[in-house]
């Protein structure tokens, strides 16, 4: 019972510079080490506007670190990430990482929605209050307007009946749908999903993937880290396989999932399928 037209409007947030199909996220030679240990060893990736890219890879391969960098939650040691023409990360001109001083402003301006494995809802706020919080507090939207948007979003993810419920009264799948509605409330230009179904009971995975599927169909630019191979095969425009901080191979799902070239990809797919 998702409202397709509504989701399409959200996905086509007006003030995006890149036209559909043009590069929207551009990562070049992104490198990161923690305590001298290399975690990202030079990632080059372009995601076009409207594209749904699924990242697969074993635990520890750097997937979350990379998503967190795109969303300004983590600095880059080297390289560059641009989102809609705006640079995130290392500042070559200054010879140092980009100022964290304006991080809050940069994050607000970037309008990137992120959904985590652990739903990260505020436990003391109702579903509705969770969705209203960021637009009002971070983005300065008037409470009444934010509330009407939040109600529409909760309805579009099938949660009309649960707007006044606290998270603990909701199932994991419902909580994750609240988290998606909350991410959509900032009218994101890009949605990042980091293993959004990994913490769910198997019978609840489908309802969350379904929301994501509809969102991709509505034209949202999405980067999704998941082990759900069927989702990747059905929904991804492109699949990336990462291992040990590198992109090992990438291409359309029928290539990377059904006819992988690299032994490491094959081994991984045998494990998760
Ligand atoms: P993935 O999401 O693919 O499982 P991560 O990006 O979470 O991988 O982690 C990649 C590697 O970086 C792991 O070995 C992890 O332990 C390490 N790592 C991630 N974040 C930190 C951190 N804040 N400090 C130290 N090591 C980290
Ligand atoms: Mg991870």
Short mmCIF file of C-alpha atoms and ligand atoms in Angstrom, two decimals:
data_model
loop_
_atom_site.label_atom_id
_atom_site.label_comp_id
_atom_site.label_asym_id
_atom_site.label_seq_id
_atom_site.Cartn_x
_atom_site.Cartn_y
_atom_site.Cartn_z
CA UNK A 1 0.00 0.00 0.00
CA UNK A 2 2.85 2.29 -0.76
CA UNK A 3 1.88 5.47 -2.50
CA UNK A 4 4.03 5.23 -5.62
CA UNK A 5 3.46 8.77 -6.76
CA UNK A 6 4.43 10.07 -3.36
CA UNK A 7 7.62 8.02 -3.26
CA UNK A 8 8.46 9.17 -6.77
CA UNK A 9 8.08 12.78 -5.65
CA UNK A 10 10.40 12.13 -2.69
CA UNK A 11 12.87 10.43 -5.01
CA UNK A 12 12.86 13.38 -7.37
CA UNK A 13 13.64 16.04 -4.74
CA UNK A 14 13.73 19.23 -6.71
CA UNK A 15 17.08 20.82 -6.01
CA UNK A 16 19.39 18.08 -7.23
CA UNK A 17 21.96 19.30 -9.72
CA UNK A 18 22.81 16.08 -11.52
CA UNK A 19 20.31 15.02 -14.18
CA UNK A 20 18.98 11.46 -14.03
CA UNK A 21 21.61 9.03 -15.28
CA UNK A 22 24.51 11.43 -14.65
CA UNK A 23 27.21 10.80 -12.01
CA UNK A 24 25.85 11.63 -8.58
CA UNK A 25 28.30 9.99 -6.19
CA UNK A 26 31.88 9.92 -7.41
CA UNK A 27 34.55 8.26 -5.26
CA UNK A 28 38.16 8.40 -6.40
CA UNK A 29 41.02 6.49 -4.84
CA UNK A 30 39.42 6.49 -1.40
CA UNK A 31 41.83 5.22 1.23
CA UNK A 32 41.51 4.66 4.95
CA UNK A 33 43.59 3.01 7.62
CA UNK A 34 42.81 2.41 11.28
CA UNK A 35 45.86 2.26 13.49
CA UNK A 36 48.12 1.54 10.54
CA UNK A 37 45.86 -1.23 9.23
CA UNK A 38 44.50 -0.57 5.74
CA UNK A 39 40.71 -0.78 5.59
CA UNK A 40 40.03 0.88 2.24
CA UNK A 41 42.80 0.45 -0.30
CA UNK A 42 41.73 2.83 -3.05
CA UNK A 43 38.04 2.69 -3.93
CA UNK A 44 36.91 4.12 -7.27
CA UNK A 45 33.17 4.13 -7.76
CA UNK A 46 30.63 6.23 -9.59
CA UNK A 47 26.92 5.99 -8.83
CA UNK A 48 24.62 7.70 -11.27
CA UNK A 49 21.51 9.55 -10.23
CA UNK A 50 18.57 7.17 -10.09
CA UNK A 51 20.79 4.13 -9.89
CA UNK A 52 20.51 1.39 -7.26
CA UNK A 53 23.92 -0.05 -6.48
CA UNK A 54 24.25 -3.07 -4.20
CA UNK A 55 27.55 -3.70 -2.42
CA UNK A 56 28.33 -7.28 -1.46
CA UNK A 57 31.33 -8.50 0.45
CA UNK A 58 32.48 -10.42 3.48
CA UNK A 59 32.46 -8.95 6.95
CA UNK A 60 35.40 -6.61 7.50
CA UNK A 61 35.85 -5.74 3.82
CA UNK A 62 35.23 -2.02 4.46
CA UNK A 63 31.63 -1.67 3.25
CA UNK A 64 30.32 0.20 6.30
CA UNK A 65 33.38 2.43 6.47
CA UNK A 66 32.82 3.44 2.85
CA UNK A 67 29.12 4.23 3.39
CA UNK A 68 29.95 6.19 6.53
CA UNK A 69 32.43 8.29 4.55
CA UNK A 70 29.84 9.13 1.92
CA UNK A 71 27.58 10.29 4.75
CA UNK A 72 30.25 12.47 6.44
CA UNK A 73 30.41 10.17 9.45
CA UNK A 74 34.02 9.25 8.81
CA UNK A 75 36.99 11.12 7.35
CA UNK A 76 39.08 10.03 4.39
CA UNK A 77 42.85 9.54 4.67
CA UNK A 78 43.25 10.08 0.96
CA UNK A 79 41.16 10.37 -2.17
CA UNK A 80 37.94 12.19 -2.78
CA UNK A 81 34.23 11.66 -2.65
CA UNK A 82 31.83 14.01 -4.36
CA UNK A 83 28.07 13.92 -3.83
CA UNK A 84 26.13 15.95 -6.38
CA UNK A 85 29.26 17.97 -7.10
CA UNK A 86 30.00 18.69 -3.43
CA UNK A 87 33.24 17.31 -2.08
CA UNK A 88 33.35 15.17 1.03
CA UNK A 89 36.62 14.24 2.70
CA UNK A 90 40.25 15.03 1.96
CA UNK A 91 41.04 18.59 1.04
CA UNK A 92 43.96 18.48 -1.41
CA UNK A 93 44.32 22.25 -1.58
CA UNK A 94 44.73 22.57 2.15
CA UNK A 95 46.67 19.34 2.36
CA UNK A 96 44.54 18.00 5.16
CA UNK A 97 41.20 16.37 5.81
CA UNK A 98 38.28 18.65 5.18
CA UNK A 99 37.27 20.77 8.17
CA UNK A 100 35.02 18.92 10.58
CA UNK A 101 34.06 22.35 11.92
CA UNK A 102 31.05 22.58 9.66
CA UNK A 103 30.20 18.93 9.75
CA UNK A 104 26.65 19.43 11.01
CA UNK A 105 25.99 22.01 8.31
CA UNK A 106 27.60 19.82 5.65
CA UNK A 107 25.50 16.86 6.73
CA UNK A 108 22.32 18.90 6.67
CA UNK A 109 23.18 20.29 3.24
CA UNK A 110 24.06 16.90 1.83
CA UNK A 111 20.59 15.51 2.50
CA UNK A 112 21.71 11.92 2.60
CA UNK A 113 19.38 9.45 4.28
CA UNK A 114 20.96 6.46 5.99
CA UNK A 115 19.41 3.31 7.38
CA UNK A 116 21.42 1.08 9.71
CA UNK A 117 21.25 -2.56 10.69
CA UNK A 118 20.20 -1.61 14.22
CA UNK A 119 17.23 0.62 13.59
CA UNK A 120 18.58 3.41 15.82
CA UNK A 121 15.15 4.83 16.66
CA UNK A 122 14.74 7.06 19.70
CA UNK A 123 13.13 4.72 22.22
CA UNK A 124 11.26 7.43 24.10
CA UNK A 125 9.68 8.93 20.96
CA UNK A 126 6.68 7.60 19.07
CA UNK A 127 7.02 6.48 15.45
CA UNK A 128 5.65 9.85 14.35
CA UNK A 129 7.97 11.82 16.65
CA UNK A 130 10.93 9.82 15.38
CA UNK A 131 10.13 10.84 11.81
CA UNK A 132 9.42 14.48 12.70
CA UNK A 133 12.57 14.98 14.75
CA UNK A 134 15.29 15.55 12.11
CA UNK A 135 13.32 17.79 9.73
CA UNK A 136 12.40 20.10 12.62
CA UNK A 137 15.59 20.04 14.66
CA UNK A 138 18.24 19.70 11.93
CA UNK A 139 16.57 21.12 8.86
CA UNK A 140 14.50 23.87 10.41
CA UNK A 141 11.20 22.79 8.88
CA UNK A 142 8.06 24.05 10.64
CA UNK A 143 6.64 21.39 13.00
CA UNK A 144 3.20 21.30 11.38
CA UNK A 145 4.66 20.80 7.91
CA UNK A 146 7.08 18.14 9.20
CA UNK A 147 4.23 16.31 10.87
CA UNK A 148 2.09 16.18 7.79
CA UNK A 149 5.06 14.93 5.74
CA UNK A 150 5.81 12.35 8.45
CA UNK A 151 2.24 11.05 8.41
CA UNK A 152 2.35 10.70 4.66
CA UNK A 153 5.66 8.85 4.82
CA UNK A 154 4.55 6.49 7.58
CA UNK A 155 1.45 5.77 5.54
CA UNK A 156 3.56 5.12 2.44
CA UNK A 157 5.50 2.44 4.33
CA UNK A 158 2.29 0.88 5.63
CA UNK A 159 2.36 2.17 9.20
CA UNK A 160 -0.81 4.33 9.45
CA UNK A 161 -1.95 2.34 12.45
CA UNK A 162 1.31 2.74 14.36
CA UNK A 163 2.10 6.46 14.30
CA UNK A 164 1.55 6.87 18.06
CA UNK A 165 3.42 3.73 19.11
CA UNK A 166 6.79 3.67 20.83
CA UNK A 167 9.45 1.56 19.09
CA UNK A 168 9.33 -1.26 21.67
CA UNK A 169 5.71 -1.93 20.70
CA UNK A 170 6.67 -2.43 17.05
CA UNK A 171 8.16 -5.50 15.37
CA UNK A 172 11.67 -5.26 13.98
CA UNK A 173 10.30 -4.93 10.48
CA UNK A 174 7.98 -2.12 11.53
CA UNK A 175 10.82 -0.35 13.35
CA UNK A 176 13.00 -0.56 10.29
CA UNK A 177 10.18 0.87 8.17
CA UNK A 178 9.92 3.77 10.63
CA UNK A 179 13.68 4.23 10.21
CA UNK A 180 13.25 4.36 6.43
CA UNK A 181 10.41 6.88 6.75
CA UNK A 182 12.60 8.92 9.06
CA UNK A 183 15.44 8.91 6.53
CA UNK A 184 13.01 9.93 3.79
CA UNK A 185 11.66 12.82 5.89
CA UNK A 186 14.68 14.97 5.05
CA UNK A 187 13.78 14.52 1.36
CA UNK A 188 17.10 12.82 0.72
CA UNK A 189 18.82 12.96 -2.63
CA UNK A 190 20.66 9.76 -1.81
CA UNK A 191 19.74 6.81 0.40
CA UNK A 192 22.37 4.61 2.02
CA UNK A 193 21.34 1.26 3.49
CA UNK A 194 23.83 -0.66 5.64
CA UNK A 195 22.58 -4.22 6.04
CA UNK A 196 19.05 -3.02 6.81
CA UNK A 197 17.63 -6.52 7.18
CA UNK A 198 20.48 -8.32 8.93
CA UNK A 199 18.98 -7.89 12.40
CA UNK A 200 15.47 -8.98 11.39
CA UNK A 201 13.75 -12.30 11.88
CA UNK A 202 13.52 -14.01 8.49
CA UNK A 203 9.75 -13.54 8.19
CA UNK A 204 10.15 -9.75 8.56
CA UNK A 205 12.87 -9.28 5.95
CA UNK A 206 10.46 -9.16 3.03
CA UNK A 207 8.41 -6.18 4.22
CA UNK A 208 11.55 -4.05 4.50
CA UNK A 209 13.04 -5.19 1.19
CA UNK A 210 9.69 -4.44 -0.39
CA UNK A 211 9.83 -0.80 0.71
CA UNK A 212 13.37 -0.56 -0.66
CA UNK A 213 12.33 -2.20 -3.88
CA UNK A 214 9.53 0.34 -4.39
CA UNK A 215 11.86 3.19 -3.54
CA UNK A 216 14.36 2.05 -6.17
CA UNK A 217 11.55 1.72 -8.70
CA UNK A 218 10.48 5.28 -7.86
CA UNK A 219 13.91 6.48 -8.97
CA UNK A 220 15.73 7.04 -5.69
CA UNK A 221 19.52 6.95 -5.94
CA UNK A 222 20.51 4.18 -3.54
CA UNK A 223 23.60 2.40 -2.29
CA UNK A 224 22.68 -0.78 -0.45
CA UNK A 225 24.99 -3.03 1.52
CA UNK A 226 23.23 -6.35 1.97
CA UNK A 227 23.66 -10.10 1.90
CA UNK A 228 20.23 -10.53 0.30
CA UNK A 229 21.34 -11.95 -3.02
CA UNK A 230 17.85 -12.18 -4.44
CA UNK A 231 17.25 -8.51 -3.76
CA UNK A 232 20.55 -7.69 -5.47
CA UNK A 233 19.64 -9.81 -8.46
CA UNK A 234 16.14 -8.30 -8.80
CA UNK A 235 16.68 -4.67 -7.89
CA UNK A 236 20.30 -3.65 -8.39
CA UNK A 237 21.30 -1.84 -11.55
CA UNK A 238 24.85 -2.70 -10.60
CA UNK A 239 26.47 -5.02 -8.09
CA UNK A 240 29.84 -4.32 -6.48
CA UNK A 241 31.82 -7.06 -4.80
CA UNK A 242 34.31 -5.81 -2.20
CA UNK A 243 36.98 -7.71 -0.34
CA UNK A 244 39.83 -6.46 1.85
CA UNK A 245 39.14 -2.81 1.09
CA UNK A 246 39.04 -3.19 -2.66
CA UNK A 247 36.41 -3.49 -5.35
CA UNK A 248 37.11 -6.93 -6.75
CA UNK A 249 34.51 -6.84 -9.50
CA UNK A 250 31.41 -4.95 -10.51
CA UNK A 251 28.75 -5.09 -13.17
CA UNK A 252 25.10 -5.89 -13.72
CA UNK A 253 23.75 -8.56 -11.34
CA UNK A 254 23.51 -11.21 -14.04
CA UNK A 255 27.24 -10.82 -14.50
CA UNK A 256 28.54 -10.46 -10.94
CA UNK A 257 26.07 -12.83 -9.26
CA UNK A 258 25.42 -15.39 -11.97
CA UNK A 259 28.76 -15.38 -13.76
CA UNK A 260 31.41 -13.98 -11.39
CA UNK A 261 34.89 -13.82 -12.79
CA UNK A 262 36.88 -13.85 -9.57
CA UNK A 263 37.30 -16.84 -7.32
CA UNK A 264 36.83 -14.66 -4.23
CA UNK A 265 33.42 -13.56 -5.50
CA UNK A 266 32.43 -17.16 -6.20
CA UNK A 267 33.53 -18.29 -2.78
CA UNK A 268 31.53 -15.49 -1.13
CA UNK A 269 28.40 -16.24 -3.15
CA UNK A 270 28.61 -19.95 -2.29
CA UNK A 271 28.62 -18.95 1.37
CA UNK A 272 25.65 -16.58 1.34
CA UNK A 273 23.35 -18.19 -1.23
P1 LIG B 1 32.22 -4.28 6.76
O1 LIG B 1 31.12 -3.30 6.89
O2 LIG B 1 32.50 -4.68 5.35
O3 LIG B 1 32.01 -5.49 7.63
P2 LIG B 1 33.78 -2.29 8.14
O4 LIG B 1 33.86 -1.12 7.26
O5 LIG B 1 32.84 -2.24 9.27
O6 LIG B 1 33.58 -3.61 7.27
O7 LIG B 1 35.21 -2.56 8.78
C1 LIG B 1 36.36 -2.76 8.00
C2 LIG B 1 37.54 -2.97 8.94
O8 LIG B 1 37.80 -1.76 9.63
C3 LIG B 1 37.27 -4.02 10.00
O9 LIG B 1 38.42 -4.78 10.17
C4 LIG B 1 36.97 -3.21 11.23
O10 LIG B 1 37.33 -3.89 12.38
C5 LIG B 1 37.79 -1.97 11.02
N1 LIG B 1 37.19 -0.78 11.64
C6 LIG B 1 35.99 -0.22 11.29
N2 LIG B 1 35.75 0.89 12.01
C7 LIG B 1 36.81 1.03 12.84
C8 LIG B 1 37.18 2.00 13.85
N3 LIG B 1 36.38 3.04 14.13
N4 LIG B 1 38.35 1.83 14.47
C9 LIG B 1 39.17 0.79 14.19
N5 LIG B 1 38.90 -0.14 13.26
C10 LIG B 1 37.73 -0.03 12.59
MG1 LIG B 2 29.32 -3.43 7.88
#
